[in-house]
Structure formats: C-alpha cells, structure tokens
CSV table of C-alpha atoms and ligand atoms in Angstrom, one decimal:
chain,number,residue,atom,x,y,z
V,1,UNK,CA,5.9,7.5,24.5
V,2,UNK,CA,3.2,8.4,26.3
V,3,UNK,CA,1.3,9.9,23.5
V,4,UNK,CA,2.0,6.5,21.5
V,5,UNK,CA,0.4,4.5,24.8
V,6,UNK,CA,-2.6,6.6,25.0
V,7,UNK,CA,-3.2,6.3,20.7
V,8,UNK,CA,-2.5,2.4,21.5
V,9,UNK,CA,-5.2,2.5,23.8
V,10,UNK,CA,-8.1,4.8,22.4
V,11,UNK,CA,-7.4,3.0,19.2
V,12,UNK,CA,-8.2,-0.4,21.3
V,13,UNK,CA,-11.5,0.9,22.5
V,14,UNK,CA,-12.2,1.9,18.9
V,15,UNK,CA,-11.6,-1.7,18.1
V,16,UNK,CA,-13.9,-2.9,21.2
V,17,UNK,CA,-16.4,-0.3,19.9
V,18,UNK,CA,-16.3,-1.6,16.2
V,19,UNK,CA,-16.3,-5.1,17.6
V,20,UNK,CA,-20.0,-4.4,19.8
V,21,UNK,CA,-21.5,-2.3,17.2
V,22,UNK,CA,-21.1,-5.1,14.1
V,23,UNK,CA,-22.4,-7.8,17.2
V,24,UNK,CA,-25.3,-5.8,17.7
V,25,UNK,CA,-26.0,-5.5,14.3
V,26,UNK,CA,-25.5,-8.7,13.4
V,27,UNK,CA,-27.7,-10.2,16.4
V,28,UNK,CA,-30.3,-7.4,15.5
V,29,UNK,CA,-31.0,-8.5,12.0
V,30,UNK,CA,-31.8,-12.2,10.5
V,31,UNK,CA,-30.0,-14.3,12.8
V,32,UNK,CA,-27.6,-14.7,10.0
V,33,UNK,CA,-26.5,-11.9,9.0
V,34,UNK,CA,-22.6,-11.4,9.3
V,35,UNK,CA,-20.7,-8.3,9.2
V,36,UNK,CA,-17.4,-8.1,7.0
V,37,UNK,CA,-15.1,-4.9,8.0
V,38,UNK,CA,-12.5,-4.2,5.7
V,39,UNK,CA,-9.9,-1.1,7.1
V,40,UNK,CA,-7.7,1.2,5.6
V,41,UNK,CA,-5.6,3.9,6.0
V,42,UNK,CA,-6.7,6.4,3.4
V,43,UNK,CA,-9.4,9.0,3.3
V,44,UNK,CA,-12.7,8.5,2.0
V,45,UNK,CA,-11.6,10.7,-1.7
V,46,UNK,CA,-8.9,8.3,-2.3
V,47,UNK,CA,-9.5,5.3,-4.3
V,48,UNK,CA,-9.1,2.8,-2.2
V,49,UNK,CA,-12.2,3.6,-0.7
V,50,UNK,CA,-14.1,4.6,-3.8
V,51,UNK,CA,-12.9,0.6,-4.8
V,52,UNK,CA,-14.0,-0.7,-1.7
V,53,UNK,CA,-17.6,0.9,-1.2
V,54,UNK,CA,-18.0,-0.8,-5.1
V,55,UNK,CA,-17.3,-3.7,-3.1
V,56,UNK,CA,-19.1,-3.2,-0.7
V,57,UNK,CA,-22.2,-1.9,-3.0
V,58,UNK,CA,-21.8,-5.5,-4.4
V,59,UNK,CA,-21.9,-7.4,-1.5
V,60,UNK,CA,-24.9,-5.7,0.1
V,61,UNK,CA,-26.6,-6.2,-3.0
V,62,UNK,CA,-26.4,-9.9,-3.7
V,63,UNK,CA,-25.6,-11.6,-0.6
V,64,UNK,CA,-27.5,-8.8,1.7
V,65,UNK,CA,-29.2,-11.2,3.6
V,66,UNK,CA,-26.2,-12.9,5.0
V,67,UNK,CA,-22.9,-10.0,4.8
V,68,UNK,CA,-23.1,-6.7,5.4
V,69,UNK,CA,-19.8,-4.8,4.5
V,70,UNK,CA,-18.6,-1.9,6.3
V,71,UNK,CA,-15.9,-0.4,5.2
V,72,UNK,CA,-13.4,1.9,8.3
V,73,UNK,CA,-11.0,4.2,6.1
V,74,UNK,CA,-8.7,6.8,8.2
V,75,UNK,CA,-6.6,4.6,10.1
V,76,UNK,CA,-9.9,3.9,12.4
V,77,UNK,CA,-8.9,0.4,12.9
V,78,UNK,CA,-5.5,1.2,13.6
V,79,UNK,CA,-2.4,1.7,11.6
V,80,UNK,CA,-1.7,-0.7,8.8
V,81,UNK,CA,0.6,-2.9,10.5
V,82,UNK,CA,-2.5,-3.1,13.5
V,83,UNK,CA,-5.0,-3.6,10.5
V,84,UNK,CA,-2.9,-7.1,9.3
V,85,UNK,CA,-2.3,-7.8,13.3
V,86,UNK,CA,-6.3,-7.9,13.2
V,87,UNK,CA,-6.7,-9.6,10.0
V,88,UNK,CA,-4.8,-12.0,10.9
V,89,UNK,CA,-6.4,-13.1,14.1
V,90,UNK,CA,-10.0,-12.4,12.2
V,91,UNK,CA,-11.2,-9.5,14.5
V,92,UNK,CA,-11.5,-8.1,11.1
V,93,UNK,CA,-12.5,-9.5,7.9
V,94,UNK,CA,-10.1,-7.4,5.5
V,95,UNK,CA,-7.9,-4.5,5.1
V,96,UNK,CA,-5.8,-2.8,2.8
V,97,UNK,CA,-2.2,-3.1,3.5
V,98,UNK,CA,1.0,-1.7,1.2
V,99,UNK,CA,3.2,-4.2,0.2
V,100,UNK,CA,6.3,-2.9,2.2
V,101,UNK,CA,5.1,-3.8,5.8
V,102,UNK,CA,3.8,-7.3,4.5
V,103,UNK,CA,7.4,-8.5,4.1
V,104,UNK,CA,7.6,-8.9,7.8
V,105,UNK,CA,4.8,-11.1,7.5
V,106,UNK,CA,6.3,-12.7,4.5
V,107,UNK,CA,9.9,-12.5,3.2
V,108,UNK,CA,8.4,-12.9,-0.1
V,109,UNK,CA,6.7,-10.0,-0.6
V,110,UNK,CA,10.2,-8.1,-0.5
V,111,UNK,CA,10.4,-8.9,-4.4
V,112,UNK,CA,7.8,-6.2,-4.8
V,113,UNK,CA,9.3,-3.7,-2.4
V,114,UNK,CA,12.9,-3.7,-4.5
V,115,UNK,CA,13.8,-0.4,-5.9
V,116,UNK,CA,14.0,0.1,-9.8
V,117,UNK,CA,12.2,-3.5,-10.1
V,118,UNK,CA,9.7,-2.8,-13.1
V,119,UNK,CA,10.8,-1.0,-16.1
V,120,UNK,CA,7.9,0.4,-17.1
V,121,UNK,CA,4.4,1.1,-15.8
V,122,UNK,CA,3.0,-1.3,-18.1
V,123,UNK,CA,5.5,-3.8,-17.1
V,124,UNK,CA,4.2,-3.6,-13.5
V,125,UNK,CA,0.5,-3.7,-14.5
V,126,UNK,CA,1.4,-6.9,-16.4
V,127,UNK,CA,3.4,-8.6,-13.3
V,128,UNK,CA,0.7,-7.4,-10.7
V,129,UNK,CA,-2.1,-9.2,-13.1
V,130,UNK,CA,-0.4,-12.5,-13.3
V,131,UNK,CA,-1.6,-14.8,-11.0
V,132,UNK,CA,1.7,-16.8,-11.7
V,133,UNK,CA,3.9,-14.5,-10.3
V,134,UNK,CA,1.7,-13.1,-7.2
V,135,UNK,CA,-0.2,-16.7,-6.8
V,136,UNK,CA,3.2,-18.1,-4.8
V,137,UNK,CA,3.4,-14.6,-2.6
V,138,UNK,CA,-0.3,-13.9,-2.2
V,139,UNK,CA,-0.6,-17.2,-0.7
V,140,UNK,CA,2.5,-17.5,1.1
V,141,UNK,CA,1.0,-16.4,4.7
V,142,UNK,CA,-2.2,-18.5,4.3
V,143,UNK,CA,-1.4,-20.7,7.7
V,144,UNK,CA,-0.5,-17.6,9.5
V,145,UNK,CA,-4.0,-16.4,8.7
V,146,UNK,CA,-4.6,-13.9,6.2
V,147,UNK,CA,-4.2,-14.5,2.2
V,148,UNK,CA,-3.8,-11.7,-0.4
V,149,UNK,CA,-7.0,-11.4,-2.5
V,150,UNK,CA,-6.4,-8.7,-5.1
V,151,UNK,CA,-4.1,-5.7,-5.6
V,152,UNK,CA,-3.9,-1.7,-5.8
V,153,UNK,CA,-2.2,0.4,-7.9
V,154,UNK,CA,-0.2,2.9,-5.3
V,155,UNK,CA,1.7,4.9,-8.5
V,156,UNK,CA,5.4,5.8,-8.1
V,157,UNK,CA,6.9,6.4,-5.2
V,158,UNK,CA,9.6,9.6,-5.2
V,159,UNK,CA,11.2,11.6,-2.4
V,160,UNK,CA,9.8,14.9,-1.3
V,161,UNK,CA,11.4,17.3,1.0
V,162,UNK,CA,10.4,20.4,2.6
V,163,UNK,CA,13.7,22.5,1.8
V,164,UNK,CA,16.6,20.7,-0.2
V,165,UNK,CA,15.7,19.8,-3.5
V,166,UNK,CA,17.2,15.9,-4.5
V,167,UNK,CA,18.7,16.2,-7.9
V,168,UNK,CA,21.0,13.2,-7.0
V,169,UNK,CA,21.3,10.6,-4.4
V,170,UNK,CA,24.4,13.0,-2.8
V,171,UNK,CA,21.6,15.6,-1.9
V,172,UNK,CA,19.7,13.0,0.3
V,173,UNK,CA,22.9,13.1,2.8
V,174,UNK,CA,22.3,14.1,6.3
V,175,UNK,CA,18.1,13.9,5.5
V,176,UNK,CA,16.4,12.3,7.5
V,177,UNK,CA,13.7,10.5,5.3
V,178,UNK,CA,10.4,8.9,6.9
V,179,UNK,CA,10.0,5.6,5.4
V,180,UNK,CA,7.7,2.8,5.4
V,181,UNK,CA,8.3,0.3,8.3
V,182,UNK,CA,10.2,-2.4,5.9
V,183,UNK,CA,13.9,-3.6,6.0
V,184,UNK,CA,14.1,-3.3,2.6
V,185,UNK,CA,13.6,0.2,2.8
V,186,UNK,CA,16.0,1.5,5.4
V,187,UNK,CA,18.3,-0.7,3.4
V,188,UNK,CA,17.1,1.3,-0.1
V,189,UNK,CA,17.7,5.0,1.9
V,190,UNK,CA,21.3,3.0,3.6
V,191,UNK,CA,22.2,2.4,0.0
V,192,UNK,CA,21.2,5.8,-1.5
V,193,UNK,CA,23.0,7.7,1.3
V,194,UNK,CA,20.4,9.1,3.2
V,195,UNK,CA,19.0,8.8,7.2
V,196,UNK,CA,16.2,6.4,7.1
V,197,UNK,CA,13.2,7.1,9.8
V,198,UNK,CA,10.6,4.1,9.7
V,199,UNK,CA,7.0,5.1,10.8
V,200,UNK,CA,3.3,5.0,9.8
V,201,UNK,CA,1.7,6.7,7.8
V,202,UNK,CA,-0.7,8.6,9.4
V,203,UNK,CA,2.6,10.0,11.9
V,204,UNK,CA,4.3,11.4,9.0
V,205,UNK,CA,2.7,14.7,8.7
V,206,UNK,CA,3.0,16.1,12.3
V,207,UNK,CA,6.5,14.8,11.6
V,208,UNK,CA,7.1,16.6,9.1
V,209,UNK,CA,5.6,20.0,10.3
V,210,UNK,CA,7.3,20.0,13.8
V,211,UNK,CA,10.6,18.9,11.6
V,212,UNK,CA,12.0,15.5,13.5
V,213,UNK,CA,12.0,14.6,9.5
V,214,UNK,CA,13.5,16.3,6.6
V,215,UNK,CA,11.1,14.2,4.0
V,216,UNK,CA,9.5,11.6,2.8
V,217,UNK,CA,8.8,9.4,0.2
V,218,UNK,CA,5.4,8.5,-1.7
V,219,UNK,CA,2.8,9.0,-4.5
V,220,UNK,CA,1.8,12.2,-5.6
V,221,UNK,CA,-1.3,11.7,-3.5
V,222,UNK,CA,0.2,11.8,-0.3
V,223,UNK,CA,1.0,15.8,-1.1
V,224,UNK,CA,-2.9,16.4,-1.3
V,225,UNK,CA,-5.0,14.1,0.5
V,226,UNK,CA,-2.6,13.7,3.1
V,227,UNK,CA,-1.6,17.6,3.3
V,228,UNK,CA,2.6,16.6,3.4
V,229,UNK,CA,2.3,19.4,0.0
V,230,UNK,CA,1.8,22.0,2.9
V,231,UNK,CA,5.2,21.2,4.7
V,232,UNK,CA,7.3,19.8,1.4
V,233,UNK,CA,8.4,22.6,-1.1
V,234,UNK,CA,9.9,20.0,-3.4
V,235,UNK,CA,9.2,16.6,-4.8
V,236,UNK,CA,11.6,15.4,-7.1
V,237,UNK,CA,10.7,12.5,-9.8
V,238,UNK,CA,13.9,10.1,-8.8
V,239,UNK,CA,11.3,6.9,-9.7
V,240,UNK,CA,12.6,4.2,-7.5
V,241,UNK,CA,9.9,2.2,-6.5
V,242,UNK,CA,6.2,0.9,-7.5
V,243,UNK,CA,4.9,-0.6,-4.1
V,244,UNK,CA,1.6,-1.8,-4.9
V,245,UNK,CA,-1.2,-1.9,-2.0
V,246,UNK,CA,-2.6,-5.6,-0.9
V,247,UNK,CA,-5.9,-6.5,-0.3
V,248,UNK,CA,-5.3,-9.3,2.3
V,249,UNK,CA,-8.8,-11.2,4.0
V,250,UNK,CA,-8.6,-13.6,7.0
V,251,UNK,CA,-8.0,-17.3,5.9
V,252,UNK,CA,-10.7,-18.7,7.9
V,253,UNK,CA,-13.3,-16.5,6.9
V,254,UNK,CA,-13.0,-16.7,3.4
V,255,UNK,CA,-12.6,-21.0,4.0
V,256,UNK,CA,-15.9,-20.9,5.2
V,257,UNK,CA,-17.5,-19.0,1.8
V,258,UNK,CA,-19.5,-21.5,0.0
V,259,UNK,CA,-18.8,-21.7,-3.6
V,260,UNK,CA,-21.6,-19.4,-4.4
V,261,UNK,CA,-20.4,-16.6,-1.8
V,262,UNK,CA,-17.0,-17.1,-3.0
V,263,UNK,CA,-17.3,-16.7,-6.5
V,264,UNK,CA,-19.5,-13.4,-5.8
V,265,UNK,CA,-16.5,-12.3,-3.2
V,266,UNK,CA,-14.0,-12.9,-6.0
V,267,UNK,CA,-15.8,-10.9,-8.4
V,268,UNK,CA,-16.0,-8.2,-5.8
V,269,UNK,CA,-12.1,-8.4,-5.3
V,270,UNK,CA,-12.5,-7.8,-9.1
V,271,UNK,CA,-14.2,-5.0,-9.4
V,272,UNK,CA,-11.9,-3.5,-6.6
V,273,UNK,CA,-9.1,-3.6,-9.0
V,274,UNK,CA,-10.9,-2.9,-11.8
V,275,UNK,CA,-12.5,0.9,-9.9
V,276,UNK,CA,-9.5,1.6,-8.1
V,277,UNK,CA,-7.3,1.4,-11.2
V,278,UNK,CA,-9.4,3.9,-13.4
V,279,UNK,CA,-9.8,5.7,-10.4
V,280,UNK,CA,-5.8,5.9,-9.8
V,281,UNK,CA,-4.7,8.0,-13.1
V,282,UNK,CA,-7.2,10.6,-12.9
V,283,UNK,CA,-6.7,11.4,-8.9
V,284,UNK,CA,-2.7,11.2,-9.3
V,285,UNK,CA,-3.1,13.7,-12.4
V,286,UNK,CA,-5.5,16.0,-10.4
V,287,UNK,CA,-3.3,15.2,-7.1
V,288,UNK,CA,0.1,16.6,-9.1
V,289,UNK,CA,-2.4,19.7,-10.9
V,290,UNK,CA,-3.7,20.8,-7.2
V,291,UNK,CA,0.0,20.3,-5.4
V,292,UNK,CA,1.6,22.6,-7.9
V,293,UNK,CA,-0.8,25.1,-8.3
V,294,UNK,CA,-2.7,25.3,-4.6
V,295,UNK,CA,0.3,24.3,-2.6
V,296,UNK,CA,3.3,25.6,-4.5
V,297,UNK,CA,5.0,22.5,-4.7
V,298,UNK,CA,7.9,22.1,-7.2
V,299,UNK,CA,8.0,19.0,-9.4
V,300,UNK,CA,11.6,18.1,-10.8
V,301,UNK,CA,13.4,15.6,-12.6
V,302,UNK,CA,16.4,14.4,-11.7
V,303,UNK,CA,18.3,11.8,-14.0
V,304,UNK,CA,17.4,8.5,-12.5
V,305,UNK,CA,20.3,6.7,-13.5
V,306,UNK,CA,22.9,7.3,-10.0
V,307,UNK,CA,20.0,6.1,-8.1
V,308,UNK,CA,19.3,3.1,-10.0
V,309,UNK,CA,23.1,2.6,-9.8
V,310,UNK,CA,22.8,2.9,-5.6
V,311,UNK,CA,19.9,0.8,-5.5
V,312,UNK,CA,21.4,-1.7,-7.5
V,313,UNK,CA,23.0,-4.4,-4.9
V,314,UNK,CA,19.9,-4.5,-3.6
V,315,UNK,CA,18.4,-7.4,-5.9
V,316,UNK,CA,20.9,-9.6,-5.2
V,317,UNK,CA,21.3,-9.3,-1.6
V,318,UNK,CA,17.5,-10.1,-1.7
V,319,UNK,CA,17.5,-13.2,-4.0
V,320,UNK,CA,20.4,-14.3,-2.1
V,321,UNK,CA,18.9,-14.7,1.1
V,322,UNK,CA,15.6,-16.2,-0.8
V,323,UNK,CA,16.2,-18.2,-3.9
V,324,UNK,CA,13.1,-19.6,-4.3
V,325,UNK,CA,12.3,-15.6,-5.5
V,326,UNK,CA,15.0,-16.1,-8.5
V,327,UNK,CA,12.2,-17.9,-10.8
V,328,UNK,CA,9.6,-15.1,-10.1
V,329,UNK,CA,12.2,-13.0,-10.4
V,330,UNK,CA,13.3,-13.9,-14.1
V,331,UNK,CA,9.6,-13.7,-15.1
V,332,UNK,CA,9.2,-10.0,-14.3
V,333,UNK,CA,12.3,-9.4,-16.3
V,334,UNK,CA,10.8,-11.1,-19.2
V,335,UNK,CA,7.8,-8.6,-18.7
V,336,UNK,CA,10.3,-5.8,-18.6
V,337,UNK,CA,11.9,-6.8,-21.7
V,338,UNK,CA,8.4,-7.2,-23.3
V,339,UNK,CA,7.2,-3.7,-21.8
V,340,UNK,CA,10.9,-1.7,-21.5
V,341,UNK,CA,10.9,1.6,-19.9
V,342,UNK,CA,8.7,4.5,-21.6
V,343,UNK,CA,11.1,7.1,-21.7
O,401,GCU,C1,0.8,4.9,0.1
O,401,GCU,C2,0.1,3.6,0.1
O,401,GCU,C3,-0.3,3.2,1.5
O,401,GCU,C4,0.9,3.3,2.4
O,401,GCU,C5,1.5,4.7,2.4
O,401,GCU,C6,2.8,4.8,3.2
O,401,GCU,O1,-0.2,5.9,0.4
O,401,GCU,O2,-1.0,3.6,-0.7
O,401,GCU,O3,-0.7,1.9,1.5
O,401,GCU,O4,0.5,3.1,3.8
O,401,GCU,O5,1.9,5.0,1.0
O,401,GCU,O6,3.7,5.4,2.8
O,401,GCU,O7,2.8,4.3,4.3
C-alpha cells in the first residue's frame, strides 16, 4: 500500500516535471510553438513506439514551427489507466491505451474486449479498418474528453503460466491469472474457471517472479520485451481474444486544429497504423523465435473449442445490457463469414 502511495506520488512529480519541461520549451522557442506528448506503456523496441516516433518525425517535419511531439514510452506518464485520466483532462495530448480498460470509460468498447469475437485475423483487420463499425465507439467518449483517433494491432492474446501447462480451461482452476483491469475480463477468467487478478501492466512481472500470480495472459511480446518468458515455462495458444490498442487524443486539443493541421494530424494517425502494423508481424515472429530458444519457453496448442464453449455466454450477456452494440455486432459477423477462421 505504501509502495503503491509512494509510485502514485513519484509518478506525479514525473507528471509536474513533464508538465515544466514542455512549458519551458514551449515559452523558449517561437512564442508559438506547442508541445504534443503522447504516452505509452511499452518499451522503446516495441512498435508502438517505432509507429509513434513516425508520427512524431511527421509532425516535426511539417508543422515544426507550431507542434513539437514528444513521445514518453515506459509507463513514464503513468500506467495506462493514469495516461486516459491525463488525456482526458488534456495534461497530455495523446496516449496509447488497450481497448480493455477503455470500457470503463465507455461501455462500448466492451464489443472489442469479448472473447472468440473475430474469426479470423483477417476478419479483425477488416472490422478494425472500418470506420462504420469503430466510428460509433471511437467517438462515443468525445464529451468526456478524449476521442479515439486510430488503432494498433496488439496480436492474440493467450494464457501463460510459469508451471501448469493449460491444455483445457479445467487446467486454469485454482490459477490465479493477472488480467487486464476490465469487467469483461474477470468475467472471461469467471467463465473459463480460473482466479482472476486485475492489475497493470507494468505490476505484472514482479508479480509473477515473487509468485502472488500463477499467470497471465497476453501477446507473444509480453514474454520478450517485458521479460514474463523469464518467470513463465509455458504459453499455451488457447486464442481467446484480439484486444486491439487505441490511440485516443484529448477532444479539445484536436477541436482547436485548423483544417490544415488536422488533415496533416490525420495522416500522421495514418501512418501510425500503417508502421506499427508491418512492424507487428515481424516482432511477434522474432518475439515467439527468441522466447523459445533464449528463454526456454514452451509453445502449445490446445484445442480451442471448450474455451470458446466457456466463453460463449459472454456475447449475450454483453449485448443484453447494451443493444445499441447488436447492429455493430451483426456487421463483424458478416466480416467473419466473409473472412472465416484460417485453420
Ligand atoms: C498488451 C497491449 C497493452 C496492454 C497490455 C496489458 O501489451 O499492447 O496495451 O497494456 O497488453 O496486458 O495490459
């Protein structure tokens, strides 16, 4: 507790830090010049942050002489949950958040947290990239202050534990699996019979090494660059969910763009897709090459269907409690009918 109180407040003076350093800058330079601090929570390999210093690369180039982006990766600005707290109020510009916490925000970004939702990779990249079916979510917490703007591909998610192998969801009883801080989450873990533990990101390693978790569950990427490989002996390929990341930007901020600065913005949110997408599939295969071979990590592959059969009520406890979700709904299963599963 007070561990947590003294992160809370070093991570404050961080913030007050940030806050002084872009002022000074900003006064130092033309009088006009404005800084735009985007925040994330991954290292500066991953491509997130390979997306966003195109971005930034962008910006600095054409619109130099009134933004200068500066990009904080590493959780600098907080954890993700802080980062949308931030965006929100505009004492920062941007950050990356995943889709799973921004359904507290919004209870219509819990479409994209269901498990089992797209059949097929291809089905998902089709969904993410139609503005018809994000348009309605991305903008649904405009008033409270911060609007999606792009998104990221964040791969499969699968659970990974340091000693018992899941070949089933039976194997996942009495684990107590880190998850990401989202009700449909410890409702997916309820459902699939195992001990849900909600926490950030950047706590789940110590967590894992000093064992107050049995496992977790992410993308291939979290074994490397995150170093939960070290700790977790197995990660088994169960499939159940494709949480994209969200680029989200402070309302206000981008309502004061003019049209030029706001068409050159929106091709930056562009390109951010565009990079970190072609960036994605090479560092998950390198991520997967390096776990196995560096850490010792065993990859397995369980039959997916129990778990889709567990995960199932799921949907329509969801679109129950939201119906306006049911027409977005029925479009991404004309996707997956369109792009079925590749197995
Ligand atoms: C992935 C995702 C992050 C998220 C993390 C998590 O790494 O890209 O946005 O924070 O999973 O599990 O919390």
């Amino acid at each position: 507790m007070e561990r947590g109180m003294l992160k809370h407040r070093s991570l404050l003076w961080g913030i007050l830090w940030v806050s002084c350093c872009a002022c000074l800058a900003g006064c130092r330079g033309a009088e006009t010049v404005r800084i735009v601090r985007i925040g994330h929570n991954q290292s500066t390999n991953h491509p997130t942050h390979i997306a966003l210093t195109a971005f930034q690369e962008l910006i600095n180039e054409r619109l130099g002489d009134r933004y200068v982006v500066e990009v904080y990766p590493n959780e600098l600005l907080g954890s993700q949950t802080d980062m949308v707290q931030l965006t929100q109020t505009g004492a920062i510009d941007f950050c990356v958040a995943s889709n799973a916490i921004l359904e507290t925000f919004s209870k219509d970004y819990e479409i994209f947290n269901l498990p089992y939702l797209f059949a097929s990779t291809a089905s998902y990249h089709h969904i993410m990239d139609d503005p018809e079916v994000t348009g309605p979510i991305f903008g649904s917490t405009k008033k409270a202050g911060f609007t999606a703007v792009t998104w990221l591909d964040a791969g499969t998610r699968n659970f990974y534990t340091i000693d018992r192998p899941i070949e089933s969801p039976a194997d996942l009883k009495g684990l107590k699996i880190r998850v990401q801080q989202s009700p449909t989450n410890i409702e997916m873990m309820r459902l699939l019979g195992g001990s849900a533990t909600p926490m950030g990101f950047g706590d789940v390693y110590t967590a894992l090494q000093s064992g107050i978790i049995d496992g977790a569950e992410n993308n291939e990427m979290a074994l490397t660059d995150n170093g939960h490989g070290d700790v977790c002996r197995y990660y088994s390929y169960d499939m159940h969910q494709m949480v994209p990341d969200i680029l989200i930007g402070n309302t206000a901020f981008m309502e004061e763009l003019s049209e030029e600065e706001r068409a050159l913005f929106e091709e930056g949110f562009r390109l951010i897709n565009q990079v970190e997408r072609e960036e994605w599939t090479m560092a998950v295969a390198e991520a997967k090459a390096r776990a196995a071979e560096e850490q010792g990590v065993h990859f397995l592959y369980p039959d997916q269907r129990p778990f889709v059969e567990a995960c199932r009520p799921l949907h329509d406890k969801v679109l129950e409690k939201n119906a306006a979700l049911l027409p977005i709904y029925e479009k991404i299963q004309a996707y997956n009918v369109r792009y079925p599963s590749e197995d």
